[in-house]
Amino acid sequence: MKDKIRHVIIQSVTELNATLPEPLPIENGNECFIYRHDSHLDSISLVMLIADLESKLEDDFDVSLTLANEKSMSAKNSPFSSVGRLTDYVADLIRELHSA
């Protein structure tokens, strides 16, 4: 499941990169930073990425997720800091939905 989630995230980041003056280093895979203190990604671009990702995840996994929620915003280590962290976060959310 994580490989499929990672693929969806990379697809969304790749599409976002086409609109950015300085693309995110997607070639770094799981280590690709997305949004952190030294990132050049602005908050509007992050919102665009999250909206696109939520839509793709709904299509591919038949789940309705809200990625930017109280849990993600209050986390000590942001799930939006890297592709790997975001992959783990999405996998956890999907598991929680299926176990409820």
CSV table of N, CA and C in Angstrom, one decimal:
chain,number,residue,atom,x,y,z
A,1,MET,N,0.8,-1.2,0.0
A,1,MET,CA,0.0,0.0,0.0
A,1,MET,C,0.9,1.3,0.0
A,2,LYS,N,2.0,1.2,0.8
A,2,LYS,CA,2.8,2.4,0.9
A,2,LYS,C,3.4,2.8,-0.5
A,3,ASP,N,3.8,1.8,-1.3
A,3,ASP,CA,4.3,2.1,-2.6
A,3,ASP,C,3.3,2.8,-3.5
A,4,LYS,N,2.1,2.4,-3.4
A,4,LYS,CA,1.0,3.1,-4.2
A,4,LYS,C,0.8,4.5,-3.7
A,5,ILE,N,0.8,4.7,-2.4
A,5,ILE,CA,0.6,6.0,-1.8
A,5,ILE,C,1.8,6.9,-2.2
A,6,ARG,N,3.0,6.4,-2.1
A,6,ARG,CA,4.2,7.2,-2.5
A,6,ARG,C,4.1,7.6,-4.0
A,7,HIS,N,3.6,6.7,-4.8
A,7,HIS,CA,3.5,7.0,-6.2
A,7,HIS,C,2.5,8.1,-6.4
A,8,VAL,N,1.4,8.1,-5.7
A,8,VAL,CA,0.4,9.2,-5.8
A,8,VAL,C,1.0,10.5,-5.4
A,9,ILE,N,1.7,10.5,-4.3
A,9,ILE,CA,2.4,11.7,-3.7
A,9,ILE,C,3.4,12.2,-4.7
A,10,ILE,N,4.2,11.4,-5.3
A,10,ILE,CA,5.2,11.8,-6.3
A,10,ILE,C,4.5,12.4,-7.5
A,11,GLN,N,3.5,11.8,-7.9
A,11,GLN,CA,2.7,12.3,-9.1
A,11,GLN,C,2.2,13.7,-8.8
A,12,SER,N,1.6,13.9,-7.6
A,12,SER,CA,1.1,15.2,-7.2
A,12,SER,C,2.3,16.3,-7.2
A,13,VAL,N,3.4,15.9,-6.6
A,13,VAL,CA,4.5,16.8,-6.4
A,13,VAL,C,5.1,17.1,-7.8
A,14,THR,N,5.2,16.1,-8.7
A,14,THR,CA,5.7,16.3,-10.1
A,14,THR,C,4.8,17.3,-10.8
A,15,GLU,N,3.5,17.2,-10.7
A,15,GLU,CA,2.5,18.1,-11.3
A,15,GLU,C,2.7,19.5,-10.7
A,16,LEU,N,2.8,19.6,-9.4
A,16,LEU,CA,3.0,20.9,-8.7
A,16,LEU,C,4.4,21.6,-9.2
A,17,ASN,N,5.4,20.7,-9.4
A,17,ASN,CA,6.7,21.3,-9.8
A,17,ASN,C,6.6,22.0,-11.1
A,18,ALA,N,5.7,21.7,-12.0
A,18,ALA,CA,5.5,22.3,-13.3
A,18,ALA,C,5.1,23.8,-13.1
A,19,THR,N,4.6,24.1,-11.9
A,19,THR,CA,4.1,25.5,-11.6
A,19,THR,C,5.1,26.3,-10.8
A,20,LEU,N,6.1,25.7,-10.3
A,20,LEU,CA,7.0,26.3,-9.3
A,20,LEU,C,8.3,26.9,-10.0
A,21,PRO,N,8.7,28.0,-9.6
A,21,PRO,CA,10.0,28.6,-10.2
A,21,PRO,C,11.2,27.7,-9.8
A,22,GLU,N,11.1,27.1,-8.6
A,22,GLU,CA,12.2,26.2,-8.2
A,22,GLU,C,11.6,24.9,-7.7
A,23,PRO,N,11.6,23.9,-8.6
A,23,PRO,CA,11.0,22.6,-8.3
A,23,PRO,C,11.5,21.9,-7.1
A,24,LEU,N,10.6,21.1,-6.4
A,24,LEU,CA,11.0,20.3,-5.3
A,24,LEU,C,11.9,19.2,-5.9
A,25,PRO,N,12.9,18.7,-5.1
A,25,PRO,CA,13.8,17.7,-5.6
A,25,PRO,C,13.2,16.3,-5.5
A,26,ILE,N,12.2,16.0,-6.4
A,26,ILE,CA,11.5,14.8,-6.3
A,26,ILE,C,12.4,13.6,-6.6
A,27,GLU,N,13.5,13.8,-7.3
A,27,GLU,CA,14.5,12.7,-7.6
A,27,GLU,C,15.0,12.1,-6.3
A,28,ASN,N,14.9,12.8,-5.2
A,28,ASN,CA,15.4,12.3,-3.9
A,28,ASN,C,14.4,11.3,-3.2
A,29,GLY,N,13.3,11.0,-3.9
A,29,GLY,CA,12.3,10.0,-3.4
A,29,GLY,C,11.8,10.4,-2.0
A,30,ASN,N,11.9,9.4,-1.1
A,30,ASN,CA,11.3,9.6,0.3
A,30,ASN,C,12.0,10.8,1.0
A,31,GLU,N,13.2,11.1,0.6
A,31,GLU,CA,13.9,12.2,1.3
A,31,GLU,C,13.6,13.6,0.7
A,32,CYS,N,12.8,13.6,-0.4
A,32,CYS,CA,12.4,14.9,-1.0
A,32,CYS,C,11.7,15.7,0.0
A,33,PHE,N,12.2,16.9,0.3
A,33,PHE,CA,11.6,17.8,1.3
A,33,PHE,C,10.4,18.4,0.6
A,34,ILE,N,9.3,18.6,1.3
A,34,ILE,CA,8.1,19.3,0.7
A,34,ILE,C,7.9,20.6,1.4
A,35,TYR,N,7.7,20.6,2.7
A,35,TYR,CA,7.3,21.9,3.4
A,35,TYR,C,8.0,21.9,4.8
A,36,ARG,N,9.0,22.7,4.9
A,36,ARG,CA,9.6,22.8,6.2
A,36,ARG,C,10.3,24.2,6.3
A,37,HIS,N,10.9,24.5,7.4
A,37,HIS,CA,11.4,25.8,7.6
A,37,HIS,C,12.3,26.4,6.5
A,38,ASP,N,13.1,25.5,5.9
A,38,ASP,CA,14.0,26.0,4.9
A,38,ASP,C,13.5,25.7,3.5
A,39,SER,N,12.3,25.4,3.3
A,39,SER,CA,11.7,25.1,2.0
A,39,SER,C,11.3,26.4,1.3
A,40,HIS,N,11.4,26.4,0.0
A,40,HIS,CA,10.9,27.5,-0.8
A,40,HIS,C,9.5,27.4,-1.2
A,41,LEU,N,8.8,26.3,-0.8
A,41,LEU,CA,7.4,26.1,-1.1
A,41,LEU,C,6.5,27.1,-0.2
A,42,ASP,N,5.7,27.9,-0.8
A,42,ASP,CA,4.9,28.7,0.0
A,42,ASP,C,3.6,28.0,0.4
A,43,SER,N,2.8,28.7,1.3
A,43,SER,CA,1.7,28.0,1.9
A,43,SER,C,0.6,27.8,0.9
A,44,ILE,N,0.5,28.7,-0.1
A,44,ILE,CA,-0.6,28.5,-1.2
A,44,ILE,C,-0.2,27.2,-2.0
A,45,SER,N,1.0,27.1,-2.3
A,45,SER,CA,1.4,25.9,-3.1
A,45,SER,C,1.2,24.6,-2.3
A,46,LEU,N,1.4,24.7,-1.0
A,46,LEU,CA,1.2,23.5,-0.1
A,46,LEU,C,-0.3,23.2,-0.1
A,47,VAL,N,-1.2,24.2,0.0
A,47,VAL,CA,-2.6,24.0,-0.1
A,47,VAL,C,-3.0,23.3,-1.4
A,48,MET,N,-2.4,23.8,-2.5
A,48,MET,CA,-2.7,23.2,-3.8
A,48,MET,C,-2.3,21.8,-3.9
A,49,LEU,N,-1.1,21.5,-3.3
A,49,LEU,CA,-0.7,20.1,-3.3
A,49,LEU,C,-1.6,19.2,-2.4
A,50,ILE,N,-2.0,19.7,-1.3
A,50,ILE,CA,-2.8,18.9,-0.4
A,50,ILE,C,-4.2,18.6,-1.1
A,51,ALA,N,-4.8,19.6,-1.7
A,51,ALA,CA,-6.1,19.4,-2.4
A,51,ALA,C,-6.0,18.4,-3.5
A,52,ASP,N,-4.9,18.5,-4.3
A,52,ASP,CA,-4.7,17.6,-5.4
A,52,ASP,C,-4.5,16.2,-4.9
A,53,LEU,N,-3.7,16.1,-3.8
A,53,LEU,CA,-3.4,14.8,-3.2
A,53,LEU,C,-4.7,14.1,-2.6
A,54,GLU,N,-5.5,14.9,-1.9
A,54,GLU,CA,-6.7,14.4,-1.4
A,54,GLU,C,-7.6,13.8,-2.5
A,55,SER,N,-7.7,14.6,-3.6
A,55,SER,CA,-8.5,14.1,-4.7
A,55,SER,C,-8.0,12.8,-5.3
A,56,LYS,N,-6.7,12.8,-5.5
A,56,LYS,CA,-6.1,11.5,-6.1
A,56,LYS,C,-6.2,10.3,-5.2
A,57,LEU,N,-6.0,10.6,-3.9
A,57,LEU,CA,-6.2,9.5,-2.9
A,57,LEU,C,-7.6,9.0,-2.9
A,58,GLU,N,-8.6,9.9,-3.0
A,58,GLU,CA,-10.0,9.5,-3.0
A,58,GLU,C,-10.3,8.6,-4.3
A,59,ASP,N,-9.7,9.0,-5.4
A,59,ASP,CA,-9.9,8.2,-6.6
A,59,ASP,C,-9.2,6.9,-6.6
A,60,ASP,N,-8.0,6.8,-6.1
A,60,ASP,CA,-7.2,5.6,-6.1
A,60,ASP,C,-7.5,4.6,-4.9
A,61,PHE,N,-7.9,5.2,-3.8
A,61,PHE,CA,-8.1,4.3,-2.6
A,61,PHE,C,-9.6,4.3,-2.1
A,62,ASP,N,-10.4,5.1,-2.8
A,62,ASP,CA,-11.9,5.2,-2.4
A,62,ASP,C,-12.0,5.6,-0.9
A,63,VAL,N,-11.2,6.6,-0.5
A,63,VAL,CA,-11.3,7.1,0.8
A,63,VAL,C,-11.4,8.6,0.8
A,64,SER,N,-12.1,9.2,1.7
A,64,SER,CA,-12.1,10.7,1.8
A,64,SER,C,-11.3,11.1,3.0
A,65,LEU,N,-10.1,11.7,2.7
A,65,LEU,CA,-9.2,12.1,3.7
A,65,LEU,C,-9.1,13.6,3.8
A,66,THR,N,-8.9,14.1,5.0
A,66,THR,CA,-8.6,15.5,5.2
A,66,THR,C,-7.1,15.5,5.8
A,67,LEU,N,-6.2,15.8,4.9
A,67,LEU,CA,-4.8,15.7,5.3
A,67,LEU,C,-4.4,16.9,6.2
A,68,ALA,N,-4.9,18.1,6.0
A,68,ALA,CA,-4.6,19.2,6.9
A,68,ALA,C,-5.6,19.3,8.0
A,69,ASN,N,-5.3,18.6,9.1
A,69,ASN,CA,-6.3,18.6,10.2
A,69,ASN,C,-5.5,18.9,11.5
A,70,GLU,N,-6.2,18.9,12.6
A,70,GLU,CA,-5.6,19.3,13.9
A,70,GLU,C,-4.4,18.4,14.2
A,71,LYS,N,-4.5,17.1,13.9
A,71,LYS,CA,-3.4,16.2,14.2
A,71,LYS,C,-2.2,16.5,13.4
A,72,SER,N,-2.3,16.8,12.1
A,72,SER,CA,-1.2,17.1,11.3
A,72,SER,C,-0.6,18.5,11.6
A,73,MET,N,-1.4,19.4,11.9
A,73,MET,CA,-0.9,20.8,12.2
A,73,MET,C,-0.3,20.9,13.6
A,74,SER,N,-0.6,20.0,14.5
A,74,SER,CA,0.0,20.1,15.8
A,74,SER,C,1.1,19.1,16.0
A,75,ALA,N,1.4,18.3,15.0
A,75,ALA,CA,2.4,17.3,15.1
A,75,ALA,C,3.8,18.0,15.3
A,76,LYS,N,4.6,17.4,16.2
A,76,LYS,CA,5.9,17.9,16.4
A,76,LYS,C,6.8,17.8,15.2
A,77,ASN,N,6.7,16.7,14.5
A,77,ASN,CA,7.3,16.5,13.2
A,77,ASN,C,6.3,16.5,12.1
A,78,SER,N,6.2,17.6,11.3
A,78,SER,CA,5.2,17.8,10.3
A,78,SER,C,5.1,16.6,9.3
A,79,PRO,N,3.9,16.1,9.0
A,79,PRO,CA,3.9,15.0,8.0
A,79,PRO,C,4.1,15.6,6.6
A,80,PHE,N,4.1,16.9,6.5
A,80,PHE,CA,4.3,17.5,5.2
A,80,PHE,C,5.8,17.9,4.9
A,81,SER,N,6.7,17.4,5.8
A,81,SER,CA,8.1,17.8,5.7
A,81,SER,C,8.8,17.1,4.5
A,82,SER,N,8.4,15.8,4.3
A,82,SER,CA,9.1,15.0,3.2
A,82,SER,C,8.1,14.0,2.6
A,83,VAL,N,8.5,13.5,1.5
A,83,VAL,CA,7.7,12.5,0.8
A,83,VAL,C,7.5,11.3,1.7
A,84,GLY,N,8.6,10.8,2.3
A,84,GLY,CA,8.5,9.7,3.2
A,84,GLY,C,7.6,9.9,4.4
A,85,ARG,N,7.7,11.0,5.0
A,85,ARG,CA,6.9,11.3,6.2
A,85,ARG,C,5.4,11.4,5.8
A,86,LEU,N,5.1,12.0,4.6
A,86,LEU,CA,3.8,12.2,4.1
A,86,LEU,C,3.2,10.8,3.8
A,87,THR,N,4.0,9.9,3.2
A,87,THR,CA,3.6,8.6,2.8
A,87,THR,C,3.2,7.8,4.1
A,88,ASP,N,4.0,7.9,5.1
A,88,ASP,CA,3.6,7.2,6.4
A,88,ASP,C,2.4,7.8,7.0
A,89,TYR,N,2.2,9.1,7.0
A,89,TYR,CA,1.0,9.7,7.5
A,89,TYR,C,-0.2,9.3,6.8
A,90,VAL,N,-0.2,9.3,5.5
A,90,VAL,CA,-1.4,8.9,4.7
A,90,VAL,C,-1.7,7.4,4.9
A,91,ALA,N,-0.7,6.6,5.0
A,91,ALA,CA,-0.9,5.2,5.2
A,91,ALA,C,-1.6,5.0,6.6
A,92,ASP,N,-1.1,5.7,7.6
A,92,ASP,CA,-1.8,5.6,8.9
A,92,ASP,C,-3.2,6.1,8.9
A,93,LEU,N,-3.5,7.2,8.2
A,93,LEU,CA,-4.9,7.6,8.1
A,93,LEU,C,-5.8,6.6,7.4
A,94,ILE,N,-5.3,6.0,6.4
A,94,ILE,CA,-6.1,5.0,5.6
A,94,ILE,C,-6.3,3.8,6.5
A,95,ARG,N,-5.3,3.3,7.2
A,95,ARG,CA,-5.4,2.2,8.2
A,95,ARG,C,-6.5,2.5,9.3
A,96,GLU,N,-6.4,3.7,9.8
A,96,GLU,CA,-7.4,4.2,10.8
A,96,GLU,C,-8.8,4.1,10.3
A,97,LEU,N,-9.0,4.5,9.0
A,97,LEU,CA,-10.4,4.5,8.4
A,97,LEU,C,-10.9,3.1,8.3
A,98,HIS,N,-10.0,2.2,7.8
A,98,HIS,CA,-10.4,0.8,7.6
A,98,HIS,C,-10.6,0.0,8.9
A,99,SER,N,-10.0,0.4,10.0
A,99,SER,CA,-10.1,-0.3,11.2
A,99,SER,C,-11.3,0.3,12.0
A,100,ALA,N,-11.9,1.4,11.6
A,100,ALA,CA,-13.0,2.0,12.4
A,100,ALA,C,-14.3,1.3,12.1
